[in-house]
PDB file of C-alpha atoms in Angstrom:
ATOM      1  CA  MET A   1      48.728   8.014  27.222  1.00 57.00           C
ATOM      2  CA  GLY A   2      45.591   8.996  25.528  1.00 67.00           C
ATOM      3  CA  LYS A   3      43.534  11.955  26.696  1.00 75.00           C
ATOM      4  CA  LEU A   4      40.232  11.584  28.495  1.00 73.00           C
ATOM      5  CA  ILE A   5      37.569  13.179  26.346  1.00 73.00           C
ATOM      6  CA  VAL A   6      34.522  14.446  28.244  1.00 75.00           C
ATOM      7  CA  SER A   7      31.395  15.081  26.187  1.00 72.00           C
ATOM      8  CA  LEU A   8      27.644  15.608  26.666  1.00 68.00           C
ATOM      9  CA  SER A   9      25.213  12.684  26.554  1.00 65.00           C
ATOM     10  CA  PRO A  10      24.246  10.491  24.767  1.00 65.00           C
ATOM     11  CA  HIS A  11      27.326   8.201  25.328  1.00 66.00           C
ATOM     12  CA  ALA A  12      25.625   5.046  23.892  1.00 67.00           C
ATOM     13  CA  HIS A  13      24.716   5.104  20.223  1.00 68.00           C
ATOM     14  CA  GLY A  14      22.413   2.894  18.460  1.00 67.00           C
ATOM     15  CA  THR A  15      21.746   2.001  14.840  1.00 71.00           C
ATOM     16  CA  ASP A  16      18.720   4.223  14.576  1.00 76.00           C
ATOM     17  CA  THR A  17      18.897   7.189  12.191  1.00 81.00           C
ATOM     18  CA  VAL A  18      16.381   9.752  11.035  1.00 80.00           C
ATOM     19  CA  GLU A  19      16.567   8.295   7.541  1.00 85.00           C
ATOM     20  CA  ARG A  20      15.932   4.793   8.767  1.00 88.00           C
ATOM     21  CA  ASN A  21      12.880   5.726  10.792  1.00 88.00           C
ATOM     22  CA  MET A  22      11.359   7.977   8.119  1.00 91.00           C
ATOM     23  CA  TYR A  23      11.738   5.558   5.299  1.00 92.00           C
ATOM     24  CA  GLY A  24      10.570   2.736   7.623  1.00 93.00           C
ATOM     25  CA  VAL A  25       7.360   4.638   8.282  1.00 94.00           C
ATOM     26  CA  ILE A  26       6.956   5.244   4.565  1.00 95.00           C
ATOM     27  CA  ILE A  27       7.325   1.505   3.892  1.00 96.00           C
ATOM     28  CA  ALA A  28       4.706   0.831   6.608  1.00 96.00           C
ATOM     29  CA  LEU A  29       2.311   3.182   4.778  1.00 96.00           C
ATOM     30  CA  LEU A  30       2.721   1.479   1.450  1.00 96.00           C
ATOM     31  CA  PRO A  31      -0.155  -1.039   1.992  1.00 96.00           C
ATOM     32  CA  ALA A  32      -2.525   1.780   2.622  1.00 95.00           C
ATOM     33  CA  LEU A  33      -1.208   3.694  -0.355  1.00 96.00           C
ATOM     34  CA  LEU A  34      -1.535   0.750  -2.748  1.00 95.00           C
ATOM     35  CA  VAL A  35      -5.057   0.155  -1.529  1.00 93.00           C
ATOM     36  CA  SER A  36      -5.905   3.813  -2.193  1.00 93.00           C
ATOM     37  CA  PHE A  37      -4.466   3.443  -5.713  1.00 94.00           C
ATOM     38  CA  TYR A  38      -6.602   0.384  -6.229  1.00 92.00           C
ATOM     39  CA  PHE A  39      -9.835   1.907  -4.968  1.00 91.00           C
ATOM     40  CA  PHE A  40      -9.504   5.447  -6.229  1.00 92.00           C
ATOM     41  CA  GLY A  41      -7.231   5.117  -9.286  1.00 91.00           C
ATOM     42  CA  LEU A  42      -6.110   8.355 -11.054  1.00 93.00           C
ATOM     43  CA  GLY A  43      -7.424  10.662  -8.370  1.00 93.00           C
ATOM     44  CA  SER A  44      -5.319   8.990  -5.650  1.00 94.00           C
ATOM     45  CA  VAL A  45      -2.106   9.094  -7.854  1.00 95.00           C
ATOM     46  CA  ILE A  46      -2.562  12.721  -8.578  1.00 96.00           C
ATOM     47  CA  VAL A  47      -3.141  13.714  -4.899  1.00 96.00           C
ATOM     48  CA  THR A  48      -0.161  11.584  -3.680  1.00 97.00           C
ATOM     49  CA  VAL A  49       2.384  12.750  -6.263  1.00 97.00           C
ATOM     50  CA  THR A  50       1.268  16.384  -5.864  1.00 97.00           C
ATOM     51  CA  SER A  51       1.512  16.278  -2.124  1.00 97.00           C
ATOM     52  CA  VAL A  52       4.859  14.479  -1.833  1.00 97.00           C
ATOM     53  CA  ALA A  53       6.583  16.421  -4.539  1.00 96.00           C
ATOM     54  CA  ALA A  54       5.285  19.806  -3.227  1.00 97.00           C
ATOM     55  CA  CYS A  55       6.417  18.988   0.327  1.00 95.00           C
ATOM     56  CA  VAL A  56       9.920  18.123  -0.887  1.00 95.00           C
ATOM     57  CA  PHE A  57      10.049  21.215  -3.015  1.00 95.00           C
ATOM     58  CA  PHE A  58       8.889  23.617  -0.327  1.00 94.00           C
ATOM     59  CA  GLU A  59      11.252  22.220   2.225  1.00 92.00           C
ATOM     60  CA  TRP A  60      14.209  22.584  -0.227  1.00 92.00           C
ATOM     61  CA  ALA A  61      13.191  26.086  -1.203  1.00 91.00           C
ATOM     62  CA  ILE A  62      12.552  27.366   2.400  1.00 89.00           C
ATOM     63  CA  SER A  63      15.833  25.807   3.617  1.00 88.00           C
ATOM     64  CA  LYS A  64      17.896  27.135   0.781  1.00 87.00           C
ATOM     65  CA  TYR A  65      16.475  30.649   0.179  1.00 87.00           C
ATOM     66  CA  ILE A  66      14.790  31.636   3.394  1.00 86.00           C
ATOM     67  CA  LEU A  67      16.667  29.957   6.173  1.00 81.00           C
ATOM     68  CA  LYS A  68      19.903  29.977   4.124  1.00 81.00           C
ATOM     69  CA  ARG A  69      21.127  26.598   5.238  1.00 80.00           C
ATOM     70  CA  GLU A  70      24.062  25.017   3.647  1.00 77.00           C
ATOM     71  CA  ARG A  71      22.913  21.489   4.542  1.00 77.00           C
ATOM     72  CA  LEU A  72      19.651  20.494   2.981  1.00 74.00           C
ATOM     73  CA  THR A  73      17.455  17.872   4.625  1.00 77.00           C
ATOM     74  CA  ILE A  74      15.198  16.757   1.705  1.00 80.00           C
ATOM     75  CA  LEU A  75      16.883  13.313   1.531  1.00 83.00           C
ATOM     76  CA  ASP A  76      16.243  12.327   5.146  1.00 86.00           C
ATOM     77  CA  GLY A  77      12.710  11.209   4.193  1.00 88.00           C
ATOM     78  CA  SER A  78      10.775  13.507   6.522  1.00 91.00           C
ATOM     79  CA  ALA A  79       9.495  15.883   3.816  1.00 92.00           C
ATOM     80  CA  ALA A  80       8.310  12.896   1.738  1.00 94.00           C
ATOM     81  CA  LEU A  81       6.705  11.293   4.730  1.00 95.00           C
ATOM     82  CA  THR A  82       4.764  14.544   5.497  1.00 95.00           C
ATOM     83  CA  GLY A  83       3.537  14.598   1.979  1.00 96.00           C
ATOM     84  CA  LEU A  84       2.452  10.984   2.007  1.00 97.00           C
ATOM     85  CA  LEU A  85       0.673  11.415   5.341  1.00 96.00           C
ATOM     86  CA  LEU A  86      -1.043  14.526   4.211  1.00 97.00           C
ATOM     87  CA  ALA A  87      -2.217  12.853   1.015  1.00 97.00           C
ATOM     88  CA  LEU A  88      -3.644   9.820   2.866  1.00 96.00           C
ATOM     89  CA  ASN A  89      -5.658  12.253   5.019  1.00 95.00           C
ATOM     90  CA  LEU A  90      -7.378  13.870   1.867  1.00 96.00           C
ATOM     91  CA  PRO A  91     -10.175  12.919  -0.455  1.00 93.00           C
ATOM     92  CA  SER A  92      -9.023  11.620  -3.841  1.00 92.00           C
ATOM     93  CA  ASN A  93     -10.855  14.316  -5.701  1.00 92.00           C
ATOM     94  CA  LEU A  94      -9.169  17.344  -4.006  1.00 94.00           C
ATOM     95  CA  PRO A  95      -7.909  19.912  -6.571  1.00 95.00           C
ATOM     96  CA  VAL A  96      -4.231  20.376  -6.940  1.00 96.00           C
ATOM     97  CA  TRP A  97      -4.225  24.057  -5.920  1.00 97.00           C
ATOM     98  CA  ILE A  98      -5.918  23.220  -2.624  1.00 96.00           C
ATOM     99  CA  ILE A  99      -3.372  20.480  -2.017  1.00 97.00           C
ATOM    100  CA  LEU A 100      -0.512  23.002  -2.515  1.00 97.00           C
ATOM    101  CA  ILE A 101      -2.104  25.199   0.106  1.00 96.00           C
ATOM    102  CA  GLY A 102      -2.191  22.382   2.627  1.00 96.00           C
ATOM    103  CA  VAL A 103       1.426  21.510   1.764  1.00 96.00           C
ATOM    104  CA  LEU A 104       2.512  25.118   2.367  1.00 95.00           C
ATOM    105  CA  PHE A 105       0.866  25.058   5.829  1.00 94.00           C
ATOM    106  CA  ALA A 106       2.397  21.711   6.744  1.00 95.00           C
ATOM    107  CA  ILE A 107       5.946  22.481   5.647  1.00 94.00           C
ATOM    108  CA  GLY A 108       6.197  26.255   5.697  1.00 91.00           C
ATOM    109  CA  VAL A 109       4.099  26.929   8.897  1.00 92.00           C
ATOM    110  CA  ALA A 110       4.003  23.783  10.989  1.00 90.00           C
ATOM    111  CA  LYS A 111       7.475  22.511  10.338  1.00 90.00           C
ATOM    112  CA  MET A 112       9.967  25.027   9.006  1.00 87.00           C
ATOM    113  CA  THR A 113       8.755  27.982  10.960  1.00 84.00           C
ATOM    114  CA  PHE A 114       9.793  26.212  14.265  1.00 83.00           C
ATOM    115  CA  GLY A 115      13.253  25.224  12.872  1.00 79.00           C
ATOM    116  CA  GLY A 116      12.501  22.006  10.898  1.00 79.00           C
ATOM    117  CA  LEU A 117      12.456  18.363  11.957  1.00 81.00           C
ATOM    118  CA  GLY A 118      12.567  17.706  15.641  1.00 77.00           C
ATOM    119  CA  ASN A 119      11.520  21.205  16.525  1.00 80.00           C
ATOM    120  CA  ASN A 120       7.946  21.352  15.376  1.00 81.00           C
ATOM    121  CA  LEU A 121       5.334  21.294  18.045  1.00 85.00           C
ATOM    122  CA  PHE A 122       2.690  19.428  16.017  1.00 88.00           C
ATOM    123  CA  ASN A 123       2.587  16.855  13.297  1.00 91.00           C
ATOM    124  CA  PRO A 124       2.911  18.980  10.096  1.00 93.00           C
ATOM    125  CA  ALA A 125       0.678  16.774   7.984  1.00 94.00           C
ATOM    126  CA  LEU A 126      -2.086  17.041  10.429  1.00 94.00           C
ATOM    127  CA  ILE A 127      -1.687  20.859  10.732  1.00 94.00           C
ATOM    128  CA  GLY A 128      -1.901  21.040   6.912  1.00 95.00           C
ATOM    129  CA  ARG A 129      -5.203  18.836   7.026  1.00 96.00           C
ATOM    130  CA  CYS A 130      -6.702  21.076   9.740  1.00 95.00           C
ATOM    131  CA  ALA A 131      -5.911  24.160   7.820  1.00 95.00           C
ATOM    132  CA  LEU A 132      -7.611  22.810   4.692  1.00 96.00           C
ATOM    133  CA  LEU A 133     -10.567  21.588   6.708  1.00 95.00           C
ATOM    134  CA  VAL A 134     -11.068  25.136   8.074  1.00 96.00           C
ATOM    135  CA  ALA A 135     -10.561  26.841   4.763  1.00 95.00           C
ATOM    136  CA  PHE A 136     -12.286  24.385   2.487  1.00 96.00           C
ATOM    137  CA  PRO A 137     -14.813  22.367   4.511  1.00 94.00           C
ATOM    138  CA  ALA A 138     -16.961  21.427   1.528  1.00 91.00           C
ATOM    139  CA  GLN A 139     -14.059  20.063  -0.601  1.00 92.00           C
ATOM    140  CA  MET A 140     -12.533  18.302   2.445  1.00 93.00           C
ATOM    141  CA  THR A 141     -15.763  16.474   3.324  1.00 89.00           C
ATOM    142  CA  THR A 142     -16.791  15.317  -0.139  1.00 88.00           C
ATOM    143  CA  TRP A 143     -15.897  11.725  -0.521  1.00 88.00           C
ATOM    144  CA  PRO A 144     -15.671   9.838  -3.875  1.00 89.00           C
ATOM    145  CA  LYS A 145     -17.038   6.429  -4.288  1.00 85.00           C
ATOM    146  CA  VAL A 146     -14.516   3.594  -4.832  1.00 85.00           C
ATOM    147  CA  GLY A 147     -13.963   1.984  -8.237  1.00 82.00           C
ATOM    148  CA  GLN A 148     -13.777   5.140 -10.287  1.00 85.00           C
ATOM    149  CA  TRP A 149     -10.268   4.448 -11.521  1.00 86.00           C
ATOM    150  CA  ASP A 150     -10.196   6.886 -14.395  1.00 86.00           C
ATOM    151  CA  ARG A 151     -11.996   9.832 -12.753  1.00 85.00           C
ATOM    152  CA  TYR A 152     -10.488  12.728 -10.711  1.00 88.00           C
ATOM    153  CA  LEU A 153     -12.307  15.943 -10.208  1.00 84.00           C
ATOM    154  CA  ASP A 154     -15.498  14.627 -11.691  1.00 85.00           C
ATOM    155  CA  ALA A 155     -15.773  11.507  -9.510  1.00 83.00           C
ATOM    156  CA  GLU A 156     -19.163  10.616  -8.071  1.00 83.00           C
ATOM    157  CA  THR A 157     -19.452  11.053  -4.374  1.00 83.00           C
ATOM    158  CA  GLY A 158     -21.455   9.336  -1.724  1.00 77.00           C
ATOM    159  CA  ALA A 159     -22.129   9.222   2.121  1.00 74.00           C
ATOM    160  CA  THR A 160     -19.466   7.582   4.371  1.00 77.00           C
ATOM    161  CA  PRO A 161     -20.440   5.049   6.900  1.00 77.00           C
ATOM    162  CA  LEU A 162     -19.905   7.563   9.671  1.00 77.00           C
ATOM    163  CA  SER A 163     -22.162  10.132   8.015  1.00 75.00           C
ATOM    164  CA  ILE A 164     -24.816   7.440   7.679  1.00 76.00           C
ATOM    165  CA  MET A 165     -24.610   6.717  11.451  1.00 77.00           C
ATOM    166  CA  LYS A 166     -24.623  10.457  12.219  1.00 77.00           C
ATOM    167  CA  GLU A 167     -27.848  10.872  10.160  1.00 73.00           C
ATOM    168  CA  ALA A 168     -29.423   8.030  12.060  1.00 74.00           C
ATOM    169  CA  VAL A 169     -28.629   9.552  15.433  1.00 79.00           C
ATOM    170  CA  LYS A 170     -29.658  13.096  14.354  1.00 76.00           C
ATOM    171  CA  ASN A 171     -33.036  11.943  12.947  1.00 74.00           C
ATOM    172  CA  GLY A 172     -33.608   9.159  15.449  1.00 74.00           C
ATOM    173  CA  ASP A 173     -34.168   6.818  12.535  1.00 71.00           C
ATOM    174  CA  ALA A 174     -32.605   3.457  13.076  1.00 73.00           C
ATOM    175  CA  SER A 175     -33.730   2.138   9.765  1.00 71.00           C
ATOM    176  CA  VAL A 176     -30.981   4.328   8.060  1.00 69.00           C
ATOM    177  CA  LEU A 177     -28.434   1.947   9.465  1.00 72.00           C
ATOM    178  CA  ASN A 178     -29.547  -0.544   6.993  1.00 75.00           C
ATOM    179  CA  GLN A 179     -27.529   1.416   4.469  1.00 74.00           C
ATOM    180  CA  LEU A 180     -24.282   0.482   6.272  1.00 76.00           C
ATOM    181  CA  PRO A 181     -21.999  -2.064   4.626  1.00 75.00           C
ATOM    182  CA  ASP A 182     -21.277  -5.312   6.250  1.00 78.00           C
ATOM    183  CA  SER A 183     -18.352  -5.554   8.704  1.00 80.00           C
ATOM    184  CA  LEU A 184     -16.003  -7.366   6.281  1.00 85.00           C
ATOM    185  CA  SER A 185     -16.562  -4.664   3.636  1.00 81.00           C
ATOM    186  CA  LEU A 186     -15.775  -1.958   6.257  1.00 81.00           C
ATOM    187  CA  PHE A 187     -12.646  -3.889   7.258  1.00 85.00           C
ATOM    188  CA  LEU A 188     -11.367  -4.149   3.710  1.00 85.00           C
ATOM    189  CA  GLY A 189     -12.666  -0.788   2.487  1.00 81.00           C
ATOM    190  CA  SER A 190     -14.488  -2.479  -0.370  1.00 78.00           C
ATOM    191  CA  HIS A 191     -17.945  -0.877   0.103  1.00 75.00           C
ATOM    192  CA  PRO A 192     -19.163   1.024  -2.938  1.00 68.00           C
ATOM    193  CA  ASP A 193     -20.403   4.255  -1.284  1.00 72.00           C
ATOM    194  CA  GLY A 194     -18.321   7.218  -0.107  1.00 66.00           C
ATOM    195  CA  ALA A 195     -15.305   5.741   1.511  1.00 73.00           C
ATOM    196  CA  GLY A 196     -13.593   8.663   3.337  1.00 81.00           C
ATOM    197  CA  ALA A 197     -10.004   9.846   3.197  1.00 88.00           C
ATOM    198  CA  MET A 198      -7.589   7.899   0.955  1.00 91.00           C
ATOM    199  CA  GLY A 199      -5.592   6.207   3.634  1.00 90.00           C
ATOM    200  CA  GLU A 200      -8.425   5.375   6.152  1.00 88.00           C
ATOM    201  CA  ILE A 201     -10.709   3.078   4.087  1.00 88.00           C
ATOM    202  CA  CYS A 202      -8.829  -0.214   4.663  1.00 90.00           C
ATOM    203  CA  ALA A 203      -8.203  -1.205   8.268  1.00 91.00           C
ATOM    204  CA  LEU A 204      -6.231  -4.286   7.190  1.00 93.00           C
ATOM    205  CA  ALA A 205      -3.757  -2.298   5.232  1.00 94.00           C
ATOM    206  CA  LEU A 206      -3.186  -0.026   8.318  1.00 95.00           C
ATOM    207  CA  LEU A 207      -2.798  -3.025  10.591  1.00 96.00           C
ATOM    208  CA  ILE A 208      -0.244  -4.491   8.220  1.00 96.00           C
ATOM    209  CA  GLY A 209       1.725  -1.217   8.495  1.00 96.00           C
ATOM    210  CA  LEU A 210       1.489  -1.471  12.262  1.00 96.00           C
ATOM    211  CA  ALA A 211       2.795  -4.962  12.366  1.00 96.00           C
ATOM    212  CA  TYR A 212       5.773  -3.962  10.136  1.00 96.00           C
ATOM    213  CA  MET A 213       6.660  -0.987  12.441  1.00 94.00           C
ATOM    214  CA  LEU A 214       6.479  -3.296  15.463  1.00 95.00           C
ATOM    215  CA  TRP A 215       8.597  -5.920  13.691  1.00 94.00           C
ATOM    216  CA  LYS A 216      11.333  -3.385  12.777  1.00 91.00           C
ATOM    217  CA  LYS A 217      11.007  -1.689  16.156  1.00 89.00           C
ATOM    218  CA  ILE A 218      10.346   1.630  14.634  1.00 88.00           C
ATOM    219  CA  ILE A 219       7.685   1.928  17.423  1.00 87.00           C
ATOM    220  CA  THR A 220       7.125  -0.120  20.594  1.00 85.00           C
TER     221      THR A 220
END
């Protein structure tokens, strides 16, 4: 007769894994990432590659040499996802050394300080972004215009639609609103002026990502 084994919950197990959910969200972000490549070109590629690679490296280094863990978690997708989310929250002309500081805050402070995945109190990517916004407000609020595919640090910048609206409210001049792009351009992100962070310019791309996560039941 077999022994009755008593264990803690959960007693029902599903097919969800950390890896499945992390890589699922990464797939959902691909439309926004591809749009950023299309609109910002070289700058977007440099910012994304730097952020993702640095996040994976810092998590590996902290886990191995500071926390002394035998099992490394860099393949579960969480570090790569943090890097991608951070990149999509940055302007496409941000210098590499500033990106690395943001990554260090995201992984080293917001994530690994609290024990790693599942223990962090806040979203690591957003903590990285907030740290950069406080430390480098000018660089973090300077937005390149779209269509400069071969330019990075020397990209021409412009006012975002939100900054145009802010100026109209501040000065009480409604005529400034005539500078706003049409609704379709705002929806697609194709307006020529300063567009904002890499991942926020195209609402359609983000909605496609949302539909994918709902379809795959990554979120409900």
